[in-house]
PDB file of C-alpha atoms in Angstrom:
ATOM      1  CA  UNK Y   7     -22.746 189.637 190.572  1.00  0.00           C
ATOM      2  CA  UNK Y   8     -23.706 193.132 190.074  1.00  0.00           C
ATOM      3  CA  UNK Y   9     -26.815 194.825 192.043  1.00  0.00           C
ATOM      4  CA  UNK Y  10     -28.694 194.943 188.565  1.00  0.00           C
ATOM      5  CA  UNK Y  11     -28.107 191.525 187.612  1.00  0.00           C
ATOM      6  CA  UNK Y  12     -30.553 189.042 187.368  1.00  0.00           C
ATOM      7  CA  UNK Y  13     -31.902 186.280 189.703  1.00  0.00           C
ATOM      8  CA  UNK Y  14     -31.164 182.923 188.211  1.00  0.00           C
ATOM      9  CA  UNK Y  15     -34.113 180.404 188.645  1.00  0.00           C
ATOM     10  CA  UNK Y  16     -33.539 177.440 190.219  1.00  0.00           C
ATOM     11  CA  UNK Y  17     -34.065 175.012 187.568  1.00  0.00           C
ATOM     12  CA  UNK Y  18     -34.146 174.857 183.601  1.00  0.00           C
ATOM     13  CA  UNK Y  19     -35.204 172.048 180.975  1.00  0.00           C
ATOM     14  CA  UNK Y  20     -31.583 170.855 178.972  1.00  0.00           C
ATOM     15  CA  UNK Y  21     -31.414 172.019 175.577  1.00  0.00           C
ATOM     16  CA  UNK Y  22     -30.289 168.763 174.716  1.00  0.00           C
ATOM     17  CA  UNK Y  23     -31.898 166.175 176.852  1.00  0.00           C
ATOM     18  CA  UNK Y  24     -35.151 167.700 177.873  1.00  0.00           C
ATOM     19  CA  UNK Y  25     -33.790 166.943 181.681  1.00  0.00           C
ATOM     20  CA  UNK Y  26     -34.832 168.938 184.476  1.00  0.00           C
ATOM     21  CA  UNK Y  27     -31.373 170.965 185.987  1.00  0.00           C
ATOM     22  CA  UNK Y  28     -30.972 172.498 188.823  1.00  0.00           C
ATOM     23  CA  UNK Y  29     -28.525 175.488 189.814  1.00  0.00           C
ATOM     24  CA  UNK Y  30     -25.751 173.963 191.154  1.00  0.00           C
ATOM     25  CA  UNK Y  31     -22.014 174.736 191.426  1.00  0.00           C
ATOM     26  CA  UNK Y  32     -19.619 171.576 190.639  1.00  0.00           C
ATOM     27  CA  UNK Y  33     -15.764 171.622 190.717  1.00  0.00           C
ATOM     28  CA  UNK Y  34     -14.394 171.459 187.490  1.00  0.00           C
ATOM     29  CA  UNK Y  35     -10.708 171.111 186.829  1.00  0.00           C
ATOM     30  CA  UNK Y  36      -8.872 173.853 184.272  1.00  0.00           C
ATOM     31  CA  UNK Y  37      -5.678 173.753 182.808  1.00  0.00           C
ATOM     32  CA  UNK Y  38      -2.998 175.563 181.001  1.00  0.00           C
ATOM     33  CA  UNK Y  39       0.290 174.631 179.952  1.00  0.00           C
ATOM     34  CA  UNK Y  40       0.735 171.434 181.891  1.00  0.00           C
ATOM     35  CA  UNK Y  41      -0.941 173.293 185.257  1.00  0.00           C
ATOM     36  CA  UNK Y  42      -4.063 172.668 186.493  1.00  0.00           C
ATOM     37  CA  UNK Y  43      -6.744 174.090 188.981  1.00  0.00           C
ATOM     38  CA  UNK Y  44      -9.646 172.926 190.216  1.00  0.00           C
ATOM     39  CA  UNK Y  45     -12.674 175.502 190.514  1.00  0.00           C
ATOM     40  CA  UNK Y  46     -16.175 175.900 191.490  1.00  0.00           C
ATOM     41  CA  UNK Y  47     -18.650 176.383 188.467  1.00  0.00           C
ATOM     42  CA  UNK Y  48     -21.690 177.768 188.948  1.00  0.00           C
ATOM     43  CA  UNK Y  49     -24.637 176.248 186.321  1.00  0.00           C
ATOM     44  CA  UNK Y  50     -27.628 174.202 185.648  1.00  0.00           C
ATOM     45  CA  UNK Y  51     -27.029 170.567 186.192  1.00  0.00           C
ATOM     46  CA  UNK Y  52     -28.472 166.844 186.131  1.00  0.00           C
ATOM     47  CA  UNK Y  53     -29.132 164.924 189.090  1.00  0.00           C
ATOM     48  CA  UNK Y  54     -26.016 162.926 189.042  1.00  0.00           C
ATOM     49  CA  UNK Y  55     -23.183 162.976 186.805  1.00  0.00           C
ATOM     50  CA  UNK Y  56     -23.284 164.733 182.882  1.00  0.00           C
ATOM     51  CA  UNK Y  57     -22.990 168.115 181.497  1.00  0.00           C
ATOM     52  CA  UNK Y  58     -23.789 171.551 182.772  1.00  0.00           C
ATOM     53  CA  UNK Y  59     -25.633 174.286 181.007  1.00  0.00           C
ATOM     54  CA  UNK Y  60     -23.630 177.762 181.953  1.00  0.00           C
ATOM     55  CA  UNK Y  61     -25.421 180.774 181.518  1.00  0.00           C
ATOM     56  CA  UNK Y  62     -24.706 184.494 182.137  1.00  0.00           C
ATOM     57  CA  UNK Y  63     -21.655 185.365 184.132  1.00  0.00           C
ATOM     58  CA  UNK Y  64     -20.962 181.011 184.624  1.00  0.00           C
ATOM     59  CA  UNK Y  65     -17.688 181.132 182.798  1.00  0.00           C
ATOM     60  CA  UNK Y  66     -16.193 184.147 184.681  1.00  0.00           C
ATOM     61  CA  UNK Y  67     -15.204 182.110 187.666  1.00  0.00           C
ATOM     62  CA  UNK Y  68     -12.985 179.888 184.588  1.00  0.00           C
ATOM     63  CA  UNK Y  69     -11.836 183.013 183.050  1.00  0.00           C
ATOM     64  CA  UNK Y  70     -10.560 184.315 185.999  1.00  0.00           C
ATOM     65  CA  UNK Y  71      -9.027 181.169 187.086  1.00  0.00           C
ATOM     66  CA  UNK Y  72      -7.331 180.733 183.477  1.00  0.00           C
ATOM     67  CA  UNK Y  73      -6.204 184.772 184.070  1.00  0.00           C
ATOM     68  CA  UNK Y  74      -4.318 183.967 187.177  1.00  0.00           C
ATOM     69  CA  UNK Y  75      -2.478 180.595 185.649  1.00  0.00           C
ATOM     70  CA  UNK Y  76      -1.714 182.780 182.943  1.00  0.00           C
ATOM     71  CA  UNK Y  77      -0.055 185.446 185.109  1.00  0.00           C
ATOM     72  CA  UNK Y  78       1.618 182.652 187.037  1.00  0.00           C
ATOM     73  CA  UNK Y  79       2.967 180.613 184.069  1.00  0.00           C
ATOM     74  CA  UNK Y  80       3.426 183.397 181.348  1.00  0.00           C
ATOM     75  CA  UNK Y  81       3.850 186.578 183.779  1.00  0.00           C
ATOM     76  CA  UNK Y  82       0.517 188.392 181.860  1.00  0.00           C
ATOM     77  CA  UNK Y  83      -0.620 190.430 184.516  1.00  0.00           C
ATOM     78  CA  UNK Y  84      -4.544 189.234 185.129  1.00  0.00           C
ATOM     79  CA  UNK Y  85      -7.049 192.441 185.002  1.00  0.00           C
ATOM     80  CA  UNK Y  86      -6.966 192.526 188.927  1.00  0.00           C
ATOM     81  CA  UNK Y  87      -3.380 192.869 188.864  1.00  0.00           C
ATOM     82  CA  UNK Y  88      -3.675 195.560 186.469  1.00  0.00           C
ATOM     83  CA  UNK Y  89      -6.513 197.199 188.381  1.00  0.00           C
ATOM     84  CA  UNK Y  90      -4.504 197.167 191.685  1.00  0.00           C
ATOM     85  CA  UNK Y  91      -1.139 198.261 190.130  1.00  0.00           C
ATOM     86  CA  UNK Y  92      -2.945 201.144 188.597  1.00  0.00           C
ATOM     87  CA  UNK Y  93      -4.834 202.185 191.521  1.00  0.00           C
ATOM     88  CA  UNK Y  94      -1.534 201.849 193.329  1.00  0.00           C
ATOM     89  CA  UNK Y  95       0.289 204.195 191.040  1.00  0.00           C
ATOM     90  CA  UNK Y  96      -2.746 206.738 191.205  1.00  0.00           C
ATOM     91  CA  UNK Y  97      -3.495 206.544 187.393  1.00  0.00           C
ATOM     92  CA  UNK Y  98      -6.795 206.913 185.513  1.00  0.00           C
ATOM     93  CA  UNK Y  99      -6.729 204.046 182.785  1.00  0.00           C
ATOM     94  CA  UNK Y 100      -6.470 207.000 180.313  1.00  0.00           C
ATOM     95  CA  UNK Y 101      -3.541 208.503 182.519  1.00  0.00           C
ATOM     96  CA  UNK Y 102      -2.027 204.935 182.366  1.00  0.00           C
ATOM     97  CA  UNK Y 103      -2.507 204.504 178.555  1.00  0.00           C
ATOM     98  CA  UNK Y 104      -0.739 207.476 177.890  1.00  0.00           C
ATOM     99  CA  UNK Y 105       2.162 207.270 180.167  1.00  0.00           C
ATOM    100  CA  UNK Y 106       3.123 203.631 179.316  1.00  0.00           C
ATOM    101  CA  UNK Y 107       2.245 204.682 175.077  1.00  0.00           C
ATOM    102  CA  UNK Y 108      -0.564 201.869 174.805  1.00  0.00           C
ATOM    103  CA  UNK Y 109      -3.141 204.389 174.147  1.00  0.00           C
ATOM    104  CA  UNK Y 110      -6.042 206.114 176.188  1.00  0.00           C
ATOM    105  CA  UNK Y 111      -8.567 202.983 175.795  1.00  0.00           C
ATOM    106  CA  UNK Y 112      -5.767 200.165 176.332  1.00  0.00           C
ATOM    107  CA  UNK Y 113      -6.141 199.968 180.015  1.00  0.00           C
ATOM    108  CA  UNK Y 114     -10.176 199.934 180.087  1.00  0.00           C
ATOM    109  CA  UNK Y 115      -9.559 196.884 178.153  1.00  0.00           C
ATOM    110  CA  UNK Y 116      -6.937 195.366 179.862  1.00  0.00           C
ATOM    111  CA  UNK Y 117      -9.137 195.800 183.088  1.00  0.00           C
ATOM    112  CA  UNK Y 118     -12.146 194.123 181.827  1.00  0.00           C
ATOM    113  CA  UNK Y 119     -10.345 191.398 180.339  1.00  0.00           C
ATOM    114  CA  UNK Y 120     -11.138 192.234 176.361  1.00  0.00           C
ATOM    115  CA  UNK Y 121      -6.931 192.150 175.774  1.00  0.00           C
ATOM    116  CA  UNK Y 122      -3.972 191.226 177.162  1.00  0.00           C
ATOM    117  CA  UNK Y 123      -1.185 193.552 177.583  1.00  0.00           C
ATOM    118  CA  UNK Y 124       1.972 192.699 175.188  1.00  0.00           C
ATOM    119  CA  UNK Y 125       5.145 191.008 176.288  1.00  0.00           C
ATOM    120  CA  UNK Y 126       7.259 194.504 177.265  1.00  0.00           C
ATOM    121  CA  UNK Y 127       3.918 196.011 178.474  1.00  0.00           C
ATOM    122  CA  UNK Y 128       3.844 193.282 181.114  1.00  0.00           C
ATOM    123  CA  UNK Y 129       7.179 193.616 181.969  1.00  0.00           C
ATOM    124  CA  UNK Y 130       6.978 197.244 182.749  1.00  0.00           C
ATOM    125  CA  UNK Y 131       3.906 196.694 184.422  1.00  0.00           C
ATOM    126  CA  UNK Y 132       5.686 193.903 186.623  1.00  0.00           C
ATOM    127  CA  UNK Y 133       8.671 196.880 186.892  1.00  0.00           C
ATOM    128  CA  UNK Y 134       6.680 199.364 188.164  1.00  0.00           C
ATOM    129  CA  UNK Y 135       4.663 197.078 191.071  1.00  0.00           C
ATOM    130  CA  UNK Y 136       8.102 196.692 192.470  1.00  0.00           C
ATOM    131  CA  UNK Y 137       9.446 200.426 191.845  1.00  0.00           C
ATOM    132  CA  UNK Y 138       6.471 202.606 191.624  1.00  0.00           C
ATOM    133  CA  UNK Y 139       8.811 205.884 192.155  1.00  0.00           C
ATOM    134  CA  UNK Y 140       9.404 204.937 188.357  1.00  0.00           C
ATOM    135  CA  UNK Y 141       6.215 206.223 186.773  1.00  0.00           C
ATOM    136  CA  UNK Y 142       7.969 209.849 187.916  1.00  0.00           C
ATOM    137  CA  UNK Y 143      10.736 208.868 184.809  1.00  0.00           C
ATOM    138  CA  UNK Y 144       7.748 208.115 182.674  1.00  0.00           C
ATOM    139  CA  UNK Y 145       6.249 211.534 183.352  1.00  0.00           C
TER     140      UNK Y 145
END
């Protein structure tokens, strides 16, 4: 979490039962494509077993997680990936968005997770983390 996010209370009443749930983090299994992963999600549950109540940033541990099977299955780089790769090329995302012809915005959104590159935009991106002296042909 960020430095001006919230603090979470401890409990909350279910929208649903009227139950009394308490922050808790359970593992939860994801999959994709025939892969699974099991994961930590933060939320509100019951005492026992039954359903969670996520709130605020809950589901970014399971979007991450389904960004990282999705880079290992389908080879879309995850918005970390992109982040590092970028960094490692010494790129602003606007820099990047013009060499690679996505447009100026295209890597702020990549990085946050809002879209996924395309098919040849991974590739290059995948191209150029193992030969970085390639962004100098780009230029």
């Amino acid at each position: 979490m960020t430095s001006a996010a919230r603090t979470l209370p401890d409990t909350m009443t279910s929208p649903e039962t009227g139950a009394i749930l308490r922050r808790d983090s359970r593992p939860f299994e994801l999959g994709y494509k025939g892969e699974t992963v099991t994961i930590d999600l933060p939320g509100y549950y019951p005492e026992g077993d039954g359903d969670g109540v996520h709130v605020g940033d809950d589901m970014a541990v399971a979007d991450e997680a389904l960004r990282s099977l999705k880079e290992k299955i389908d080879g879309i780089p995850s918005p970390k990936t992109i982040r590092r790769l970028r960094k490692k090329l010494g790129l602003s995302q606007r820099e990047a968005g013009t060499l690679l012809k996505v447009g100026e915005s295209a890597f702020d959104k990549y990085e946050r997770g809002l879209i996924e590159p395309s098919g040849p935009t991974s590739q290059l991106l995948r191209l150029l983390d193992r030969h970085p002296e390639l962004i100098e042909d780009l230029r």
